[in-house]
Coordinates of C-alpha atoms and ligand atoms in Angstrom, one line a residue:
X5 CA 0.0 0.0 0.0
X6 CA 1.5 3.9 -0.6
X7 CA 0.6 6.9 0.5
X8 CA -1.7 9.4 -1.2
X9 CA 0.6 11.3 -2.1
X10 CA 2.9 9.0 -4.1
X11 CA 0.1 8.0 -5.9
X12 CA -0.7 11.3 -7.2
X13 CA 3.2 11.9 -7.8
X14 CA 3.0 8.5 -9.7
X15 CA -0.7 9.3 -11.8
X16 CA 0.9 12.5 -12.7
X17 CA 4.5 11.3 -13.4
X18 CA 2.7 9.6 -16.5
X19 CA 0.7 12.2 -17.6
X20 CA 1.2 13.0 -21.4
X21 CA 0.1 16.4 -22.6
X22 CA -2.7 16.3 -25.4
X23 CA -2.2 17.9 -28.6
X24 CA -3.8 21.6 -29.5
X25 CA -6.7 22.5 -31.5
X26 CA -8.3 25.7 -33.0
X27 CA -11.5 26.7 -31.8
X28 CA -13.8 29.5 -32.1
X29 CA -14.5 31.6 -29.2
X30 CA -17.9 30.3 -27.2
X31 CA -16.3 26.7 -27.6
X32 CA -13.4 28.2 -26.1
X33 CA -15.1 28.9 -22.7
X34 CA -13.6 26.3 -19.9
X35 CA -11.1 25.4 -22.2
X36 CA -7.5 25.7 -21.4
X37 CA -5.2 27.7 -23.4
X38 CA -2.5 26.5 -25.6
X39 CA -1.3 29.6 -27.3
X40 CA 0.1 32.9 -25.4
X41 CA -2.6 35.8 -26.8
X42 CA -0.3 38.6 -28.3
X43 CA -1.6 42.1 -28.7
X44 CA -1.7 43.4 -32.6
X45 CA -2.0 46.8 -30.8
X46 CA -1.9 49.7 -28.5
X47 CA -4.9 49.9 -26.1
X48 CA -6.4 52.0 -26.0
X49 CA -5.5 53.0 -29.4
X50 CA -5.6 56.3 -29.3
X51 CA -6.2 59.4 -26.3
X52 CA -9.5 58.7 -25.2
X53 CA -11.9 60.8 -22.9
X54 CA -13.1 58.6 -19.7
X55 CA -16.4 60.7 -19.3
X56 CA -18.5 62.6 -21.3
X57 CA -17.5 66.7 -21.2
X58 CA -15.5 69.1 -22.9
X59 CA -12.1 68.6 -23.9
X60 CA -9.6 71.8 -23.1
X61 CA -6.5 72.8 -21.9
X62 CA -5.9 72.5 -18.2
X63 CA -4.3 76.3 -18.2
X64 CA -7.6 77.4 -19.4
X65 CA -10.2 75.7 -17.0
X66 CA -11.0 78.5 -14.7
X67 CA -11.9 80.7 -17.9
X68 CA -14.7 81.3 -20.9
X69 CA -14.5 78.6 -23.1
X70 CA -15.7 78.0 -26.9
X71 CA -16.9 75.1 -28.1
X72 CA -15.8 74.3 -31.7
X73 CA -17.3 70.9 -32.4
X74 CA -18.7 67.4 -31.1
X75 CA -16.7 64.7 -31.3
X76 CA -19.0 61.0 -30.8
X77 CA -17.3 57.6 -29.8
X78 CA -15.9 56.6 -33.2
X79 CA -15.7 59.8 -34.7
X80 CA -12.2 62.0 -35.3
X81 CA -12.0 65.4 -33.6
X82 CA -11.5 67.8 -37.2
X83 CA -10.6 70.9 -34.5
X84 CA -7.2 71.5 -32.9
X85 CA -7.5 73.2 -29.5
X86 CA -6.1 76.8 -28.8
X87 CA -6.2 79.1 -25.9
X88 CA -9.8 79.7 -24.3
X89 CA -11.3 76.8 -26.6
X90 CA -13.1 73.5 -26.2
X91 CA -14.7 70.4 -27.9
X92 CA -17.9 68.2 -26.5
X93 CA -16.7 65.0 -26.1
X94 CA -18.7 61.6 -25.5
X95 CA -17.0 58.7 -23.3
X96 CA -14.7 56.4 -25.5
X97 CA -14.5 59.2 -28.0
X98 CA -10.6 61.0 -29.5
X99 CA -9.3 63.9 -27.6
X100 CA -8.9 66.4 -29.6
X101 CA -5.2 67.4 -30.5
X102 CA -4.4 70.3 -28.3
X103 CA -6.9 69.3 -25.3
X104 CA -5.2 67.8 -22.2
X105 CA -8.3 67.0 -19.4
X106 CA -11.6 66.3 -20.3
X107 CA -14.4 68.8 -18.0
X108 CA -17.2 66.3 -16.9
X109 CA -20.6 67.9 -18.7
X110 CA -22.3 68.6 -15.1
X111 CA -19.5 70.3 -13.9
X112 CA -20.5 73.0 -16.8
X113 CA -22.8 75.7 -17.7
X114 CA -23.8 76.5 -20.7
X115 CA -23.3 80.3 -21.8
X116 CA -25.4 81.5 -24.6
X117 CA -25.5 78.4 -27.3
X118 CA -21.2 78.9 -28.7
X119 CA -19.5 78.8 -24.7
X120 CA -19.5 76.5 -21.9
X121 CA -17.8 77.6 -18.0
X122 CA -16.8 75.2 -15.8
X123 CA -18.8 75.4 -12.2
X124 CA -16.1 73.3 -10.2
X125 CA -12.2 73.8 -9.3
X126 CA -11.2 70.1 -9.1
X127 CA -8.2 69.2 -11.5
X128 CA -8.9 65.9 -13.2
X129 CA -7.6 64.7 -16.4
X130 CA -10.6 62.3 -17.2
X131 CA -8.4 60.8 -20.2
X132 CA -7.1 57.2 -20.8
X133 CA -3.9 57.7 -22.5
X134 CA -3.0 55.5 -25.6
X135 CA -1.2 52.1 -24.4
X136 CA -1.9 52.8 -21.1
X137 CA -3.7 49.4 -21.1
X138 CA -1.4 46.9 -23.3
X139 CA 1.5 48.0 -25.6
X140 CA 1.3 46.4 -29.5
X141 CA 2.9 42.6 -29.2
X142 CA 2.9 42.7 -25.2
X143 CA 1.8 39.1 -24.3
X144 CA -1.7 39.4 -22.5
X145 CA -2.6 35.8 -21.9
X146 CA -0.1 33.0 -21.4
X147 CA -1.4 29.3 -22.3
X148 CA -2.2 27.3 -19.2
X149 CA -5.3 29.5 -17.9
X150 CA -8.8 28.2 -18.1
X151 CA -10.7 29.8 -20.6
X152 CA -13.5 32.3 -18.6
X153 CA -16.3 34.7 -20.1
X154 CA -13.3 37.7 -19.3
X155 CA -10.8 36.1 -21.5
X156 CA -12.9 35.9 -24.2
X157 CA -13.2 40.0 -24.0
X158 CA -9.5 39.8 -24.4
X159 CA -9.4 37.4 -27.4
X160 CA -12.1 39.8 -29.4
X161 CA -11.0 42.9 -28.4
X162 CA -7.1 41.9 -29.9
X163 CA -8.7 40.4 -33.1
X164 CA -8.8 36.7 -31.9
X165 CA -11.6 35.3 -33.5
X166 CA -10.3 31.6 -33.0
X167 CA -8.2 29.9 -30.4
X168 CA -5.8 27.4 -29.9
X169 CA -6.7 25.0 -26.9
X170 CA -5.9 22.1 -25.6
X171 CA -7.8 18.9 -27.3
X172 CA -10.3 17.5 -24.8
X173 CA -9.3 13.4 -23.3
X174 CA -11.5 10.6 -24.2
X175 CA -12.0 9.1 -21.0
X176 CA -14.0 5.4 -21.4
X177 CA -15.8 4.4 -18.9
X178 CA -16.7 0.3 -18.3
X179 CA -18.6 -0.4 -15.1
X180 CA -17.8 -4.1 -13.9
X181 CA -20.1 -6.5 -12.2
X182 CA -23.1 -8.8 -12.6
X183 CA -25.5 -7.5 -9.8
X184 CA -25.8 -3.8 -12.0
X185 CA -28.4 -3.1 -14.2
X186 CA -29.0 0.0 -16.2
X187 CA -30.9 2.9 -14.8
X188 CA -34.1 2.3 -16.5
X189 CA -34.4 -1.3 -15.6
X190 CA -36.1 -2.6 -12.5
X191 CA -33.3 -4.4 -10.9
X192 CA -33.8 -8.0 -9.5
X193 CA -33.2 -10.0 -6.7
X194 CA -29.9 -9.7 -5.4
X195 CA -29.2 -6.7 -8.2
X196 CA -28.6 -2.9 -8.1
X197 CA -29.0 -0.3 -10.5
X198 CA -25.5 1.0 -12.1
X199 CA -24.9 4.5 -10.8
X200 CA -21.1 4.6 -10.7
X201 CA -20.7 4.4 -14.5
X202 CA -22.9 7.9 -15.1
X203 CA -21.5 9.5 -12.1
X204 CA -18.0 9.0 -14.1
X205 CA -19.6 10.4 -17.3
X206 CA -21.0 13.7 -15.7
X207 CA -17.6 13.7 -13.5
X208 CA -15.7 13.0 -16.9
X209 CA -18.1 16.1 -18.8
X210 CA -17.7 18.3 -15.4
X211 CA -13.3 17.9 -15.7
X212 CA -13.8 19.0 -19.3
X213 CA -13.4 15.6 -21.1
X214 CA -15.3 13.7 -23.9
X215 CA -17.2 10.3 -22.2
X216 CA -17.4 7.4 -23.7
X217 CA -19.5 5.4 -22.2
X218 CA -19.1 1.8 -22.7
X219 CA -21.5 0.3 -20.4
X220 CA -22.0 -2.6 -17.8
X221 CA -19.2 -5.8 -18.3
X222 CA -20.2 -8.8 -17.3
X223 CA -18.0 -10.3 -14.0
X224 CA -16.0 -12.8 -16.4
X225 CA -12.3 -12.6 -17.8
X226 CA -12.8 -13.3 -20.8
X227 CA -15.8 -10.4 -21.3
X228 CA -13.6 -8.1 -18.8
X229 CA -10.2 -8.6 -21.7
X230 CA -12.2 -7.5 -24.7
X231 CA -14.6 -4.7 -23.0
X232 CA -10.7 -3.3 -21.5
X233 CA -9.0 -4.2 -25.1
X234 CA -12.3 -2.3 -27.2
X235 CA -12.0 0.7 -24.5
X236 CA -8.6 1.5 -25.2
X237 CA -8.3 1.5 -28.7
X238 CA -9.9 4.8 -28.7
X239 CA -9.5 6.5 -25.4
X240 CA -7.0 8.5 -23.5
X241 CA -7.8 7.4 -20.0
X242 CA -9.6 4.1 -20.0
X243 CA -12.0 3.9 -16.4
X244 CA -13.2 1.0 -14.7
X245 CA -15.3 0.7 -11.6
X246 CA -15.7 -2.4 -9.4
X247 CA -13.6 -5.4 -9.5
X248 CA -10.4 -4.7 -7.9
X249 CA -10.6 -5.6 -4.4
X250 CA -10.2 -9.2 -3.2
X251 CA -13.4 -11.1 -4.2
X252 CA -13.2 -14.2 -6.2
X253 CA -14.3 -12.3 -9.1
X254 CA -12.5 -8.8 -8.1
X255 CA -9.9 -9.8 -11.5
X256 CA -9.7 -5.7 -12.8
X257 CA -6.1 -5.8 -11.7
X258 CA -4.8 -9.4 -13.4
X259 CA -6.9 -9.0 -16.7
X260 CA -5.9 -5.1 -17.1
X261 CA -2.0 -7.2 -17.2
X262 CA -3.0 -9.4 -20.0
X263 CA -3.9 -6.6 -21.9
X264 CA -0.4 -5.4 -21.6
X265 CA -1.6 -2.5 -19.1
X266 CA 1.7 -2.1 -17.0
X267 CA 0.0 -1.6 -13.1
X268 CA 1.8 1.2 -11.1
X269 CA -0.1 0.4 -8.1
X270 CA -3.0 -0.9 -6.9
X271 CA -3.8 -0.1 -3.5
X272 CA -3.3 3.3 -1.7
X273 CA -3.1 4.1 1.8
X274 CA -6.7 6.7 1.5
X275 CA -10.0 6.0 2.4
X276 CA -12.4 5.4 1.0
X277 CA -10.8 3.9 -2.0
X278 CA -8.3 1.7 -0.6
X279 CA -8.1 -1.0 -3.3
X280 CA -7.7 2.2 -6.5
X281 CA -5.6 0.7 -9.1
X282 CA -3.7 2.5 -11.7
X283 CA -1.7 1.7 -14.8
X284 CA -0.5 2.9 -18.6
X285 CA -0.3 1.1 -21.8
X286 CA 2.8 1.3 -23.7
X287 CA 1.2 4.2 -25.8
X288 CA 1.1 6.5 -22.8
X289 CA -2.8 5.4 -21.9
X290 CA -3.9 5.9 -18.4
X291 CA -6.0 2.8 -16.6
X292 CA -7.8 4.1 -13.6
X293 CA -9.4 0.8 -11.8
X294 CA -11.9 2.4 -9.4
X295 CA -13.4 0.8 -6.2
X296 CA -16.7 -0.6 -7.2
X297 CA -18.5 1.7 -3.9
X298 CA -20.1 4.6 -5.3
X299 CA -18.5 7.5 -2.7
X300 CA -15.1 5.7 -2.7
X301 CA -15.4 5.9 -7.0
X302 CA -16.4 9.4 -6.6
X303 CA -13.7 10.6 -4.4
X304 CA -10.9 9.1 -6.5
X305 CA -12.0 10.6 -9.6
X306 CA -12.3 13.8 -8.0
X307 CA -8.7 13.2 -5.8
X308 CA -6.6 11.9 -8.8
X309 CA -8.4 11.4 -12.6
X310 CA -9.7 15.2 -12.6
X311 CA -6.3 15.9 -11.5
X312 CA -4.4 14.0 -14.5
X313 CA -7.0 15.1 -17.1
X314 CA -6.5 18.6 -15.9
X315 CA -2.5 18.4 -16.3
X316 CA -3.1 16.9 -19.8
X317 CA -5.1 19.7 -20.7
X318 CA -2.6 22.0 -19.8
X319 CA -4.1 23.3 -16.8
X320 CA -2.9 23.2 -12.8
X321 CA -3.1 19.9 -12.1
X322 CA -3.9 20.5 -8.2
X323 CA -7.4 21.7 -7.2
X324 CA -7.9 24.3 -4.8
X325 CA -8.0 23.5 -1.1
X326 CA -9.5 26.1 1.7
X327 CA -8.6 25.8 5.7
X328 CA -11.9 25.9 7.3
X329 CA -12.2 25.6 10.9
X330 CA -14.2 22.4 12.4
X331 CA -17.7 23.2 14.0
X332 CA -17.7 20.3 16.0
X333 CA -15.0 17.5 17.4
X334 CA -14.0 14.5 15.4
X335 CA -12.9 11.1 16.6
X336 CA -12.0 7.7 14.4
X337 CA -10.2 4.4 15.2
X338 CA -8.4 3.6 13.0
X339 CA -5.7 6.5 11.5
X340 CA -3.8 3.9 8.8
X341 CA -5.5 5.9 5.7
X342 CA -5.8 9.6 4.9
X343 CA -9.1 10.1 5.2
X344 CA -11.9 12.2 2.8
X345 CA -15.1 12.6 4.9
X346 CA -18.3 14.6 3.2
X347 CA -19.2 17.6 5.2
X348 CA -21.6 20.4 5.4
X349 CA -20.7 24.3 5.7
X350 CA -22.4 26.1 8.1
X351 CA -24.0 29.4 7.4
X352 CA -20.7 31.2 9.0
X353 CA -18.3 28.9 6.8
X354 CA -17.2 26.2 9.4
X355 CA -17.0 22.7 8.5
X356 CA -19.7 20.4 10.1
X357 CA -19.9 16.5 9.5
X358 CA -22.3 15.0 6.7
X359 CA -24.4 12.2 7.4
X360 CA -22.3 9.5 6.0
X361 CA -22.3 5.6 6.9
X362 CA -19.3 4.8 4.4
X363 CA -18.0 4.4 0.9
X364 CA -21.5 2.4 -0.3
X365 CA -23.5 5.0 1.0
X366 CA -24.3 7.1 -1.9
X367 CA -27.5 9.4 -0.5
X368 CA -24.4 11.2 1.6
X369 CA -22.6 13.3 -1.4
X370 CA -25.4 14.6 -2.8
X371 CA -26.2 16.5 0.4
X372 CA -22.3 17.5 1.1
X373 CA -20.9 20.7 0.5
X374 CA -17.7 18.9 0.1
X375 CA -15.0 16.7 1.7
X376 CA -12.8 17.1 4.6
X377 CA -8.9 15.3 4.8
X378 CA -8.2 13.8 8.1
X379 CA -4.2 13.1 7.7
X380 CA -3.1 9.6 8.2
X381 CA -1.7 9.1 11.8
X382 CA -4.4 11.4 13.2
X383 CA -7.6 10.0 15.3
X384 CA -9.0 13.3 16.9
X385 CA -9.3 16.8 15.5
X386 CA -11.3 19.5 18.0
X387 CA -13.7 21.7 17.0
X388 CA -11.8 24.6 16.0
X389 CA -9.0 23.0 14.5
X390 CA -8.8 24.1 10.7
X391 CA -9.3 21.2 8.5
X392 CA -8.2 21.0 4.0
X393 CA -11.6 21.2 2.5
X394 CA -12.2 20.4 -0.9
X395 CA -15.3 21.4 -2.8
X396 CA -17.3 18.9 -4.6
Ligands
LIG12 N1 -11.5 -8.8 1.9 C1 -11.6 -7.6 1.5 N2 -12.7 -7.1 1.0 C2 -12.8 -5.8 0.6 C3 -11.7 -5.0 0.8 C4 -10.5 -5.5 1.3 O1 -9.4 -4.8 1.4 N3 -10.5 -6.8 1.6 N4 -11.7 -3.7 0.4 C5 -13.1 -3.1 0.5 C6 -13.0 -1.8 -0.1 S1 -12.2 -0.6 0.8 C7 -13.7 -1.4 -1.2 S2 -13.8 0.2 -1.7 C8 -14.4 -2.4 -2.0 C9 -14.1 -2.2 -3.5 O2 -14.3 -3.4 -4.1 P1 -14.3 -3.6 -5.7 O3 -13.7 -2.4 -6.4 O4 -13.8 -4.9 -6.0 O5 -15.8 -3.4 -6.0 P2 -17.0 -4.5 -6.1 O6 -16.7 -5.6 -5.1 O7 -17.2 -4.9 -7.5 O8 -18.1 -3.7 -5.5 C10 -18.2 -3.1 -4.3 C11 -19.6 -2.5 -4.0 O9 -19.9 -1.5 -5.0 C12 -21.0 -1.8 -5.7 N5 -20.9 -1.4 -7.1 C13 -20.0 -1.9 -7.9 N6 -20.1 -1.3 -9.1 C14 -21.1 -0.4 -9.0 C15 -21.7 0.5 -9.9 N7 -21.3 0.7 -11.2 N8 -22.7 1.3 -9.4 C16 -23.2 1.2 -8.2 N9 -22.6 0.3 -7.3 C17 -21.6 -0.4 -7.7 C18 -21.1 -3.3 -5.6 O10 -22.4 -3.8 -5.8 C19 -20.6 -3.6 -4.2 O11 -21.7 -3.3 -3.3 O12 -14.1 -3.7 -1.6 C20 -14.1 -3.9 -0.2 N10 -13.9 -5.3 0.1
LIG13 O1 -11.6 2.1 0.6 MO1 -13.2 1.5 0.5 O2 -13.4 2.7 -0.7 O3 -13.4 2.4 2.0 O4 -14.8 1.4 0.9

């Protein structure tokens, strides 16, 4: 058995980044970048009044002022300004040449319908200045970010109507054992409906990959060696669930061999998902073999798949971890695991326990704000300790 954190070290010492597409820009959105966005110019691009006003000299604020002509956001000023003169001026619009401040329009009066005198004495340029923003070919965006709505701003306003990204994983997905039957189906005597294989799919959607659903294999070898065989040939991660603990028919592990899956390790030191097994293909494949118990396969995607597809993608493979502090005092027996409990937030933020009976108890996630580590070695925490929380 390792530790946690070995696995991960291991899952990610064999992750291979994907290749790069193009993409246009809504299909962009949660995407991570492969390209670094350069700017093809100055922004602004030229002077630009912040508010809407009169453009003058600063010397002449205090004084009588002209107005020669008004300048709209896209239009260019045709008026130079002198001594004791001024142009209206709409937000976003050119200053004029000549003008250095901008008056906001209710800090004026108008006098007769040709002059304008400012009512206040405050001294405010009220210009953005050209390239104050982003010089032409400074690099605005490097690749690695995840693609947000504010991003996409970026890419449009510097001319991007396309981006390169990283290509998405095909994760399969093959859910072992005889007692499951399909969502739809009544199950029978001694039989359970399959819920592990479309929590991987929306986990698999939710990490930014492409599913590939392959269904419910039978508990025998030989149907186990050509479901695993069929799933690879056209996957990047290849995801099993069940069949890898100890059971007589628990043979994930020795048939994912025969297939000429090379197994890095196959039971970690976390609960739950003690028995997780993981392995690559000589073409740089991942195998995940998940624990067949619902909360136990939901906790390892999340702890080390989203991980891995996330670093293939480009992106930060760790996800983000807050210190909260523990309403309430926690006690377990047994500390030979790092263990993930499901908890609740309070309305002030602090971490109470879910109700949770264990990794086969699948009505507890739903109902968790997220899950709490308690480090192997440790038995008590007190309320008030700060505890690593990881959203779900
Ligand atoms: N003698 C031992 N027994 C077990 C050990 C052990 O160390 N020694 N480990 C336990 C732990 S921890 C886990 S976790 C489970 C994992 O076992 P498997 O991965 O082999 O899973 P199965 O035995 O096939 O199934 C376990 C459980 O989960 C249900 N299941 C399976 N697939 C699905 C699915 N797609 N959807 C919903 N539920 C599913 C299955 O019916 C079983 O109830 O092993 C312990 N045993
Ligand atoms: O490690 Mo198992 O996933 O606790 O039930």
């Amino acid at each position: 058995m390792i530790t946690f954190d070995s696995a991960f070290d291991i899952v990610l010492s064999y992750v291979k980044p994907l290749t790069a597409e193009v993409v246009d820009l809504y299909s962009a959105l949660g995407r991570v970048l492969a390209e670094p966005i350069v700017s093809d110019m100055d922004m602004p691009p030229f002077d630009k009044s912040a508010v809407d006003g009169y453009a003058c000299r600063k010397s002449d604020m205090a004084n009588l002022l002209e107005v020669l002509e008004v300048i709209a956001a896209g239009q260019v000023p045709t008026k130079n300004i002198g001594e004791n003169q001024c142009t209206k001026i709409m937000t976003g619009a050119m200053l004029p040449v000549g003008a250095d401040c901008v008056l906001m329009v209710e800090d004026t009066e108008q006098v007769g319908c040709k002059h304008i005198k400012y009512k206040s004495t405050s001294v405010k340029n009220n210009i953005c200045l050209l390239g104050e923003d982003v010089r032409e070919k400074d690099v605005v965006i490097t690749p690695g970010v995840v693609i947000q709505p504010q991003h996409i701003a970026v890419f449009a306003a510097l001319g991007y109507a396309q981006v390169k990204v990283f290509r998405k994983p095909v994760v399969a997905i093959l859910s072992t054992g005889d007692e499951l039957v399909e969502p739809s189906q009544k199950p029978g005597v001694g039989q359970i409906r399959n819920s592990n294989g479309h929590q991987l799919v929306a986990q698999v959607i939710r990490a930014g990959g492409i599913p590939n659903y392959m269904g419910i294999v039978e508990d025998t070898e030989r149907a186990t060696f050509d479901a695993i065989k069929k799933a690879l040939e056209s996957s990047d991660i290849l995801l099993l669930t069940g069949g890898v603990s100890m059971g007589d028919f628990d043979f994930v592990p020795s048939v994912l061999i025969r297939c000429g899956v090379e197994l890095l390790f196959d039971s970690v030191a976390v609960q739950p998902g003690k028995p997780t097994t993981f392995g690559k293909t000589d073409q740089g494949k991942l195998v995940f073999g998940l624990p067949g118990n619902p909360v136990s396969s939901f906790t390892q995607f999340e702890l080390l798949v989203r991980p891995a597809m996330h670093s293939m993608m480009g992106g930060l493979a760790k996800l983000s971890v807050e210190k909260r502090t523990l309403a309430v005092d926690y006690h377990r027996k047994r500390t030979d695991r790092l263990a993930f409990i499901p908890i609740v937030l309070t309305e002030s933020g602090e971490v109470n326990l879910a109700e949770y009976h264990g990794s086969a108890h699948i009505f507890s996630l739903p109902n968790a704000h997220g899950i709490m580590a308690v480090p192997l070695g440790v038995s008590d925490l007190k309320k008030g300790d700060k505890v690593d929380v990881r959203s779900i």
